[in-house]
Amino acid sequence: MPAPIDLHEVAERELSERYRFPWRVKACMSTACLSAGAGPAFAAMEQKIEKEDLALEARLIPTGCMGLCSRGPLVRVLRRGLDEVMYQAVNAEVGIDIITDHIRDHKPVETNVLDHDIPFFTSQERVVLENGGVIDPNRIESYVGHRGYQALERVITRMAPEDVVETIRASGLRGRGGAGYPVGSKWALLAASAGETKYVVANGDEGDPGAYMDRTVMEDDPHRLLEGMAIAAYATGATHGYVYVRAEYPRAVERLDRAIRVARRKRLLGRNILDTDFSFQIDVRIGAGAFVCGEETALMASIEGRRGTPRLRPPYPTERGLWGEPTMINNVETLANVPTIMRRGADWYAAIGTEGNTGTKVFALAGDLVNTGLIEVPMGITLRHIVEDMGGGIPNGKSFKAAQTGGPSGGCISAEFLDTKVDYDSLRNLGSIMGSGGLVVMDEDVSMPEIAKFFMQFSMDESCGKCSPCRAGTVQLHQILERLTAGVGTRQDMKDLEHLCHVVRDTSLCGLGQTAPSPVLSTLHYFRSEYEDLIVSEEVAHA
Ligand SMILES: Cc1cc2nc3c(=O)[nH]c(=O)nc-3n(C[C@H](O)[C@H](O)[C@H](O)COP(=O)(O)O)c2cc1C
Ligand code: SF4
């Protein structure tokens, strides 16, 4: 067996390397920037550095997401001892100018400078995304150089498993997969379960339309997830782990596979981690391409190689999970919080956010806003601050109409509630949910019944068909919404719509069916007049 990695030596080497170059150019190579042309821009900068003989002056580093995806490709230029300059819309031409004008001639390329002293950046509190735009996701040394794996080393060499569970409990961390279940309590349940083999599963299925928080963690900071899983395993007595990755995320699969291989070689995973008695293996499983496979019991069926359909709970996975053994499923973002909590302490984490809703939440901010992208904000920030300050408000002189949170399981929040705190409890009180972090802002032109129909179509298409309230109910709800939005719906349709929503919500087997009516119910609640305006009389409808 090779000797384990010496984390402190690697961290020191990385640090001295960091100060060897007067200039560091950090280029976002995450999926959003890549699709906006970051690849050719990176290649052009690389060639120009060579050509200008600047290889000893400037180091070009590929990084993960910097957040303001709508302005990408983004590049940060850091000069030793001086402030950084951030660039937006960096194509190959601009990339070349950055090397020649900024680095060689010390004159920033004014046309593409992005002011990073704006609320979009300054209002963020980065815990899960702290390495975004900072480290190179493909180099374990880069992660270790930013305190990576320090928490795992300390936990497995100096802490008792029950103290780790207690720290997570005291941090107040709640599951980021949607329901907000207290993480410490779930870990304690697994720790207390008896089984031959216990499993920890990271849920990276991320099926909500428009959401990409978990993809960003898996692609841009894969070792953070592995470290979080290993700490969870140590705390609960698990020896095997799976990352269940959405099939549409091939880059995440590739980066996780590579990270696992390297971590094994460095003795941070596998047998006798860092020469201790603790052993833990992780494998990647590719999702089956259905939204319902993110539901924990369907996910386990899918990992076992069966069709991904939910089953009734109890028994809960911590009692009877994978292959009948105790299993704990946590969302990717949940687990990505763990290394930082263990490193900085439960009190530090609990001081962020509000009581009962501690820490931060990552949102994929989308829709009718000036600034869209990924943000990580303290819990309890107001929706108004996110929309008006961080998002830069609604473009084209239009006004705000609604914010949709929680995707197909969530609801729409109207303008009168813009001062609501964004946390699990406040959003639930408004008939929506925090969900996993999709946040879509809509302007005055958007029709709310159309939005409800869009989400109902999604739930109808994604229903696994196992139980009839969801299988047939979502189809019928969609048909009614089609009639209403086509202008041929009647008052009876409205009554049926509402009644059926309650039936589907109350009688479906799993969370998909139980929450599928939420977008309809919340838009009916806050925007009823829009539905009323669509109604025609019975005579006209049957004419
Ligand atoms: C239809 C459906 C889809 C779900 N999709 C996801 C998902 O993509 N990712 C996720 O973490 N949780 C998803 N969940 C929630 C999981 O069942 C589970 O509660 C969660 O992974 C637990 O992790 P947490 O405690 O860290 O939040 C979904 C639930 C339902 C009902
Ligand atoms: S509620 Fe829908 S998705 Fe869930 S088991 Fe029933 S049919 Fe399948």
XYZ file of C-alpha atoms and ligand atoms in Angstrom:
582
model
C 0.000 0.000 0.000
C 1.453 3.452 -0.876
C 2.108 5.933 1.937
C -0.777 8.323 2.550
C -0.629 11.889 1.333
C 1.060 14.374 3.663
C -1.637 17.034 3.649
C 0.469 19.690 5.366
C 3.403 19.294 3.034
C 1.151 19.476 -0.043
C -0.636 22.537 1.356
C 2.656 24.314 1.971
C 3.938 23.467 -1.500
C 0.754 24.840 -3.036
C 1.065 28.020 -1.009
C 4.616 28.711 -2.103
C 3.637 27.913 -5.697
C 0.860 30.481 -5.405
C 3.354 33.236 -4.620
C 5.890 32.158 -7.236
C 4.032 33.907 -10.053
C 3.438 37.667 -10.021
C 0.216 37.115 -11.986
C -2.458 34.491 -11.740
C -5.203 34.303 -14.336
C -8.158 32.269 -13.172
C -10.526 31.301 -15.970
C -13.947 29.820 -15.253
C -14.254 26.492 -17.057
C -17.574 25.440 -15.605
C -20.392 24.240 -17.818
C -22.108 27.649 -18.223
C -18.896 29.453 -19.199
C -17.789 26.571 -21.418
C -21.048 26.784 -23.325
C -20.421 30.524 -23.736
C -16.990 29.872 -25.305
C -14.564 29.586 -22.369
C -12.649 26.734 -24.088
C -11.307 28.741 -27.080
C -10.647 31.751 -24.808
C -8.550 29.588 -22.469
C -6.578 28.106 -25.376
C -5.941 31.586 -26.817
C -4.660 32.884 -23.453
C -2.448 29.818 -23.035
C -0.869 30.316 -26.472
C -0.402 34.050 -25.929
C 1.375 33.487 -22.617
C 3.776 31.153 -24.448
C 4.260 33.495 -27.370
C 4.888 36.550 -25.210
C 7.348 34.563 -23.103
C 5.287 35.243 -19.972
C 5.270 31.668 -18.665
C 7.387 32.627 -15.649
C 5.271 35.713 -14.981
C 1.706 34.490 -15.315
C 0.021 31.251 -14.370
C -3.233 30.365 -16.120
C -5.541 28.298 -13.932
C -8.835 26.661 -14.965
C -11.402 27.010 -12.166
C -15.009 26.298 -11.343
C -18.035 28.585 -11.373
C -17.660 32.214 -10.249
C -21.423 32.708 -10.123
C -22.467 35.415 -12.540
C -23.074 32.936 -15.343
C -25.088 35.342 -17.514
C -21.960 37.470 -18.059
C -19.593 34.616 -18.844
C -17.039 33.529 -19.782
C -15.576 35.072 -16.626
C -11.896 35.539 -15.857
C -10.156 36.851 -12.735
C -6.738 38.444 -13.000
C -4.859 38.578 -9.708
C -1.638 40.487 -9.320
C 0.483 39.681 -6.300
C -0.210 42.164 -3.533
C -2.807 44.104 -5.546
C -6.549 44.012 -6.042
C -7.995 41.621 -8.588
C -9.697 42.582 -11.836
C -12.652 40.543 -13.034
C -13.515 40.253 -16.709
C -16.784 39.343 -18.381
C -17.627 37.999 -21.852
C -14.073 36.827 -22.429
C -13.824 35.386 -25.931
C -10.524 34.421 -27.573
C -9.887 37.984 -28.737
C -10.488 39.500 -25.301
C -8.400 36.719 -23.742
C -5.444 37.700 -25.943
C -5.935 41.375 -25.003
C -5.915 40.450 -21.309
C -2.505 38.818 -21.721
C -0.954 41.562 -23.819
C -2.608 44.716 -22.454
C -3.161 43.814 -18.816
C -0.349 41.418 -17.976
C 2.369 42.536 -20.368
C 1.572 46.285 -20.501
C -0.233 46.649 -17.126
C -3.319 48.276 -18.679
C -6.606 46.486 -17.908
C -8.950 45.833 -20.846
C -11.554 48.391 -19.798
C -14.264 47.245 -22.258
C -14.697 43.927 -20.462
C -13.971 44.789 -16.840
C -16.771 43.575 -14.555
C -17.251 45.530 -11.339
C -17.155 42.834 -8.671
C -18.018 45.298 -5.927
C -21.742 44.807 -6.627
C -24.378 43.154 -4.394
C -24.409 40.069 -6.617
C -20.982 39.269 -5.201
C -20.785 41.251 -1.966
C -24.071 39.900 -0.508
C -22.938 36.324 -0.884
C -21.658 34.211 1.965
C -19.755 31.389 0.334
C -19.395 28.135 2.248
C -20.335 25.396 -0.205
C -19.101 27.450 -3.153
C -16.052 28.879 -1.383
C -13.696 27.245 -3.888
C -15.633 28.367 -6.984
C -13.367 30.518 -9.151
C -10.492 29.668 -6.833
C -9.285 26.077 -7.198
C -8.576 23.850 -10.184
C -11.179 21.057 -9.835
C -8.913 18.553 -11.546
C -6.023 18.861 -9.087
C -6.364 17.378 -5.613
C -3.367 19.517 -4.592
C -5.377 22.625 -5.394
C -8.158 21.471 -3.029
C -5.639 20.490 -0.341
C -3.961 23.898 -0.758
C -7.269 25.483 0.262
C -7.607 23.489 3.487
C -9.114 20.476 1.736
C -9.197 17.159 3.644
C -8.000 18.900 6.831
C -11.402 18.286 8.440
C -11.367 14.587 7.524
C -7.875 14.146 8.936
C -8.816 15.816 12.198
C -12.114 13.965 12.507
C -10.713 10.466 11.980
C -7.594 10.963 14.073
C -8.939 13.024 16.934
C -12.714 12.759 17.261
C -15.136 10.078 18.376
C -17.906 9.373 15.836
C -20.620 10.504 18.270
C -18.873 13.864 18.681
C -18.951 14.361 14.930
C -22.706 13.676 14.889
C -23.101 16.090 17.785
C -21.175 18.832 15.954
C -23.402 18.489 12.908
C -26.483 18.520 15.123
C -25.274 21.637 16.938
C -24.575 23.419 13.637
C -28.306 23.252 12.890
C -27.624 22.065 9.319
C -30.823 20.954 7.585
C -30.993 18.800 4.467
C -30.630 20.878 1.308
C -32.470 18.350 -0.886
C -35.782 20.076 -0.262
C -37.457 18.909 2.921
C -34.984 20.499 5.360
C -34.755 17.478 7.659
C -32.181 18.017 10.465
C -28.966 16.392 9.295
C -27.601 15.571 12.762
C -30.771 13.612 13.569
C -30.529 11.599 10.354
C -26.883 10.806 11.025
C -27.752 9.728 14.586
C -30.408 7.355 13.199
C -27.885 5.657 10.930
C -25.276 5.538 13.680
C -27.803 3.771 15.914
C -28.902 1.250 13.242
C -27.378 -2.173 13.270
C -26.387 -3.732 9.971
C -23.674 -5.765 8.333
C -22.841 -2.982 5.908
C -24.027 0.599 6.184
C -24.213 2.963 3.243
C -23.971 6.714 2.697
C -25.477 8.015 -0.529
C -25.016 11.479 -2.027
C -28.102 12.449 -3.980
C -26.906 14.269 -7.081
C -29.941 13.601 -9.238
C -30.920 17.284 -9.335
C -34.025 17.027 -11.470
C -35.626 20.451 -10.895
C -35.786 22.348 -14.199
C -33.139 25.095 -14.252
C -31.322 23.961 -11.090
C -27.560 23.386 -11.244
C -26.278 23.900 -7.693
C -25.339 20.274 -7.150
C -23.857 19.905 -10.622
C -21.558 22.824 -9.824
C -20.361 21.204 -6.597
C -19.772 17.833 -8.275
C -17.983 19.333 -11.277
C -16.086 22.176 -9.661
C -15.244 20.894 -6.191
C -15.586 17.083 -6.306
C -13.199 16.444 -3.398
C -15.377 18.577 -1.112
C -18.240 16.137 -1.683
C -15.992 13.096 -1.176
C -14.621 14.595 2.042
C -18.152 15.337 3.312
C -19.228 11.762 2.543
C -16.176 10.273 4.268
C -16.861 12.349 7.396
C -20.520 11.235 7.321
C -19.402 7.611 6.976
C -16.987 7.869 9.894
C -19.676 9.451 12.075
C -22.266 6.792 11.285
C -20.238 3.614 10.850
C -20.776 3.329 7.093
C -18.188 1.608 4.945
C -19.592 2.080 1.440
C -20.831 5.135 -0.382
C -22.464 5.984 -3.680
C -22.773 9.256 -5.514
C -25.945 9.050 -7.590
C -25.360 11.506 -10.423
C -27.945 12.733 -12.860
C -27.341 11.054 -16.242
C -27.274 14.411 -18.029
C -24.146 15.461 -16.101
C -21.313 13.617 -17.903
C -18.687 16.144 -16.784
C -19.676 15.624 -13.145
C -19.353 11.850 -13.596
C -15.946 12.214 -15.213
C -14.614 14.584 -12.548
C -15.976 12.516 -9.669
C -14.541 9.312 -11.130
C -11.155 10.949 -11.454
C -11.352 12.510 -7.968
C -12.236 9.121 -6.434
C -9.334 7.418 -8.240
C -6.866 10.056 -7.044
C -8.239 10.123 -3.478
C -7.835 6.332 -3.313
C -4.247 6.580 -4.518
C -3.526 9.222 -1.863
C -5.151 7.024 0.817
C -7.978 9.496 1.479
C -10.494 6.827 0.466
C -10.344 3.055 0.517
C -8.830 0.829 3.193
C -7.209 2.320 6.315
C -7.621 5.941 5.324
C -4.547 7.992 6.299
C -3.252 4.877 8.070
C -6.146 4.790 10.547
C -8.625 1.965 11.181
C -11.268 3.794 9.184
C -12.091 2.387 5.725
C -14.593 3.789 3.252
C -15.128 3.218 -0.493
C -17.131 5.418 -2.852
C -18.564 4.512 -6.264
C -20.436 6.612 -8.777
C -23.811 5.491 -10.098
C -25.361 7.189 -13.094
C -29.012 8.206 -12.714
C -31.744 6.544 -14.727
C -32.901 9.788 -16.354
C -36.176 10.267 -14.474
C -37.075 13.044 -12.029
C -38.605 10.509 -9.645
C -35.233 8.764 -9.260
C -34.224 11.668 -6.999
C -36.814 10.443 -4.469
C -34.835 8.443 -1.967
C -36.607 5.081 -2.189
C -36.690 5.227 -6.018
C -33.019 6.199 -5.984
C -32.120 3.143 -3.937
C -34.084 0.879 -6.281
C -32.195 2.426 -9.177
C -28.795 1.869 -7.509
C -29.746 -1.766 -6.939
C -30.350 -2.062 -10.670
C -34.129 -2.129 -10.476
C -36.632 0.253 -12.034
C -36.587 3.545 -10.118
C -40.023 3.666 -8.531
C -40.772 4.857 -4.996
C -42.071 2.644 -2.226
C -43.958 3.482 0.938
C -41.996 4.663 3.986
C -41.585 3.409 6.724
C -39.337 1.561 6.722
C -37.054 4.553 6.237
C -33.720 4.063 4.485
C -31.798 4.350 7.761
C -33.676 1.198 8.897
C -33.950 -0.680 5.569
C -32.059 0.820 2.701
C -29.780 -0.501 -0.022
C -29.996 -4.298 -0.201
C -31.936 -4.205 3.058
C -29.065 -2.574 4.970
C -29.148 0.757 6.846
C -28.573 3.600 4.402
C -28.403 7.359 4.704
C -29.248 9.609 1.780
C -28.139 13.208 1.842
C -28.218 15.808 -0.847
C -24.915 16.860 -2.470
C -25.085 20.423 -1.102
C -25.854 19.086 2.382
C -22.697 16.970 2.362
C -20.631 19.742 0.794
C -21.298 21.882 3.891
C -19.816 19.245 6.177
C -16.026 19.754 5.725
C -16.324 23.494 6.434
C -18.560 22.943 9.474
C -16.089 20.434 10.894
C -13.181 22.747 10.199
C -14.718 25.980 11.475
C -17.018 24.619 14.151
C -20.733 24.281 14.821
C -20.992 27.704 16.483
C -19.481 29.460 13.509
C -21.994 27.799 11.181
C -24.968 28.290 13.489
C -24.205 32.021 13.655
C -24.949 32.321 9.912
C -28.626 32.576 8.975
C -31.495 32.588 11.442
C -32.577 30.452 14.354
C -33.855 27.139 13.082
C -32.545 27.964 9.596
C -28.803 28.149 9.976
C -26.092 28.450 7.372
C -26.324 29.345 3.728
C -28.288 28.182 0.705
C -27.168 28.013 -2.889
C -29.713 29.187 -5.461
C -29.770 28.991 -9.228
C -31.127 32.460 -9.914
C -32.910 32.546 -13.261
C -35.631 34.276 -15.234
C -36.421 37.944 -15.816
C -33.486 39.524 -13.993
C -30.498 41.615 -14.979
C -28.063 39.243 -13.251
C -28.601 35.498 -13.307
C -26.387 32.686 -12.112
C -25.435 30.854 -8.936
C -25.586 32.605 -5.590
C -24.920 31.396 -2.077
C -26.662 33.534 0.513
C -27.205 33.398 4.263
C -30.576 31.929 5.208
C -33.035 34.630 6.150
C -31.993 37.123 3.454
C -35.096 38.725 1.964
C -36.439 37.843 -1.435
C -36.368 41.567 -2.246
C -32.634 41.725 -1.621
C -32.064 38.761 -3.901
C -34.286 40.107 -6.671
C -33.626 43.845 -6.573
C -30.055 44.083 -5.334
C -28.290 40.861 -6.231
C -30.365 40.128 -9.325
C -30.180 43.798 -10.353
C -33.989 44.038 -10.707
C -36.265 43.311 -13.649
C -34.917 44.365 -17.051
C -36.623 46.460 -19.752
C -38.514 48.679 -17.296
C -40.928 45.855 -16.428
C -42.171 45.117 -12.930
C -41.785 42.050 -10.740
C -44.693 39.639 -10.783
C -43.630 36.486 -8.969
C -40.761 34.302 -7.841
C -41.038 30.564 -8.230
C -39.159 28.460 -5.708
C -39.000 24.707 -5.349
C -39.576 23.842 -9.029
C -42.434 21.428 -9.817
C -42.944 20.790 -6.080
C -42.978 24.463 -5.134
C -45.015 27.569 -5.565
C -45.063 31.163 -6.707
C -44.588 34.119 -4.384
C -46.244 37.398 -5.326
C -44.867 40.966 -5.044
C -46.558 41.676 -1.689
C -44.287 39.070 -0.095
C -40.999 40.375 -1.451
C -39.861 41.170 2.082
C -40.272 37.550 3.140
C -37.197 35.897 4.564
C -35.871 33.134 2.376
C -35.743 30.111 4.650
C -37.522 26.759 5.008
C -40.212 27.915 7.396
C -41.067 31.317 5.903
C -41.466 29.916 2.397
C -43.579 27.020 3.640
C -45.868 29.509 5.419
C -46.473 31.125 2.028
C -47.486 27.816 0.432
C -44.189 27.375 -1.376
C -41.015 25.530 -0.417
C -37.332 26.271 -0.457
C -36.840 23.140 -2.548
C -33.364 22.334 -3.658
C -32.601 25.878 -4.809
C -34.246 26.766 -8.112
C -35.367 30.411 -8.005
C -37.081 31.732 -11.119
C -38.175 35.367 -11.258
C -41.025 36.371 -13.552
C -42.007 39.793 -14.856
C -45.460 41.326 -15.405
C -45.910 39.656 -18.812
C -45.917 36.097 -17.494
C -49.260 34.263 -17.278
C -49.515 32.363 -14.022
C -51.966 29.717 -15.292
C -49.447 29.032 -18.084
C -46.705 28.589 -15.479
C -48.916 26.199 -13.514
C -49.590 24.265 -16.720
C -45.859 24.063 -17.497
C -45.088 22.483 -14.129
C -48.119 20.185 -14.290
C -46.958 18.942 -17.684
C -43.565 18.241 -16.113
C -45.088 16.263 -13.221
C -47.425 14.415 -15.589
C -44.523 13.397 -17.836
C -42.360 12.400 -14.875
C -45.019 10.492 -12.882
C -43.808 6.904 -12.600
C -47.377 5.613 -12.836
C -47.234 3.381 -9.766
C -50.227 4.953 -8.033
C -53.392 6.150 -9.755
C -53.975 9.511 -8.008
C -50.714 10.784 -9.449
C -50.763 8.828 -12.725
C -54.324 9.788 -13.694
C -54.677 12.909 -11.553
C -51.784 14.815 -13.126
C -53.174 14.051 -16.601
C -56.614 15.323 -15.629
C -55.188 18.416 -13.955
C -53.168 19.132 -17.072
C -56.260 18.715 -19.278
C -58.196 21.222 -17.176
C -55.306 23.686 -17.293
C -55.159 23.263 -21.075
C -58.848 24.086 -21.346
C -58.458 27.129 -19.107
C -55.394 28.509 -20.877
C -57.039 27.901 -24.274
C -59.923 30.124 -23.132
C -62.555 27.358 -23.131
C -62.536 26.511 -19.420
C -65.636 26.903 -17.272
C -66.383 27.679 -13.641
C -66.921 23.934 -13.143
C -63.378 23.364 -14.448
C -62.077 25.724 -11.772
C -63.943 23.794 -9.074
C -62.699 20.464 -10.429
C -59.169 21.820 -10.627
C -59.113 22.796 -6.997
C -60.832 19.637 -5.775
C -58.554 17.348 -7.772
C -55.461 19.191 -6.539
C -56.417 18.278 -2.978
C -57.140 14.651 -3.901
C -53.795 14.207 -5.679
C -51.912 15.971 -2.886
C -53.530 13.904 -0.134
C -53.572 10.445 -1.704
C -50.427 10.056 -3.809
C -47.794 7.595 -2.708
C -44.655 9.717 -2.912
C -43.508 13.303 -2.816
C -43.826 13.743 -6.578
C -47.586 13.293 -6.578
C -48.048 14.873 -3.164
C -46.440 18.113 -4.304
C -47.387 18.150 -8.008
C -50.476 20.317 -7.275
C -48.428 22.946 -5.399
C -47.732 25.249 -8.388
C -51.475 25.231 -9.197
C -52.603 25.767 -5.610
C -50.179 28.601 -4.978
C -51.004 30.429 -8.212
C -54.711 29.949 -7.484
C -54.116 31.473 -4.074
C -52.124 34.523 -5.133
C -53.269 35.055 -8.732
C -56.843 33.758 -8.715
C -58.120 36.621 -10.849
C -55.921 35.451 -13.729
C -57.732 32.121 -13.720
C -61.118 33.828 -13.346
C -60.369 36.022 -16.347
C -59.909 32.923 -18.483
C -63.295 31.375 -17.623
C -66.077 31.360 -20.189
C -69.732 30.574 -19.504
C -71.018 26.983 -19.848
C -73.071 27.981 -22.903
C -70.065 29.424 -24.724
C -67.905 26.431 -23.750
C -70.438 23.975 -25.159
C -71.471 26.050 -28.149
C -39.851 13.419 -6.821
C -38.708 13.739 -5.926
C -37.480 14.083 -6.466
C -36.408 14.377 -5.634
N -35.232 14.752 -6.208
C -34.178 15.016 -5.404
C -32.924 15.379 -5.972
O -32.771 15.469 -7.188
N -31.897 15.639 -5.118
C -32.040 15.547 -3.754
O -31.073 15.751 -3.027
N -33.213 15.223 -3.205
C -34.274 14.952 -3.986
N -35.449 14.581 -3.412
C -35.496 14.448 -1.947
C -34.906 13.094 -1.526
O -35.947 12.133 -1.520
C -34.287 13.146 -0.119
O -35.228 13.685 0.758
C -33.024 13.959 -0.045
O -32.067 13.538 -0.988
C -32.445 13.850 1.359
O -31.288 14.627 1.480
P -31.194 15.811 2.541
O -31.705 15.289 3.843
O -29.754 16.140 2.581
O -32.042 16.931 2.023
C -36.551 14.310 -4.220
C -37.790 13.956 -3.679
C -38.858 13.690 -4.520
C -40.163 13.334 -3.900
S -46.918 9.664 -6.565
Fe -46.495 9.578 -8.766
S -44.307 9.316 -8.917
Fe -44.886 8.818 -6.791
S -45.239 6.603 -6.793
Fe -47.205 7.538 -7.242
S -47.255 7.582 -9.516
Fe -45.137 7.259 -8.926
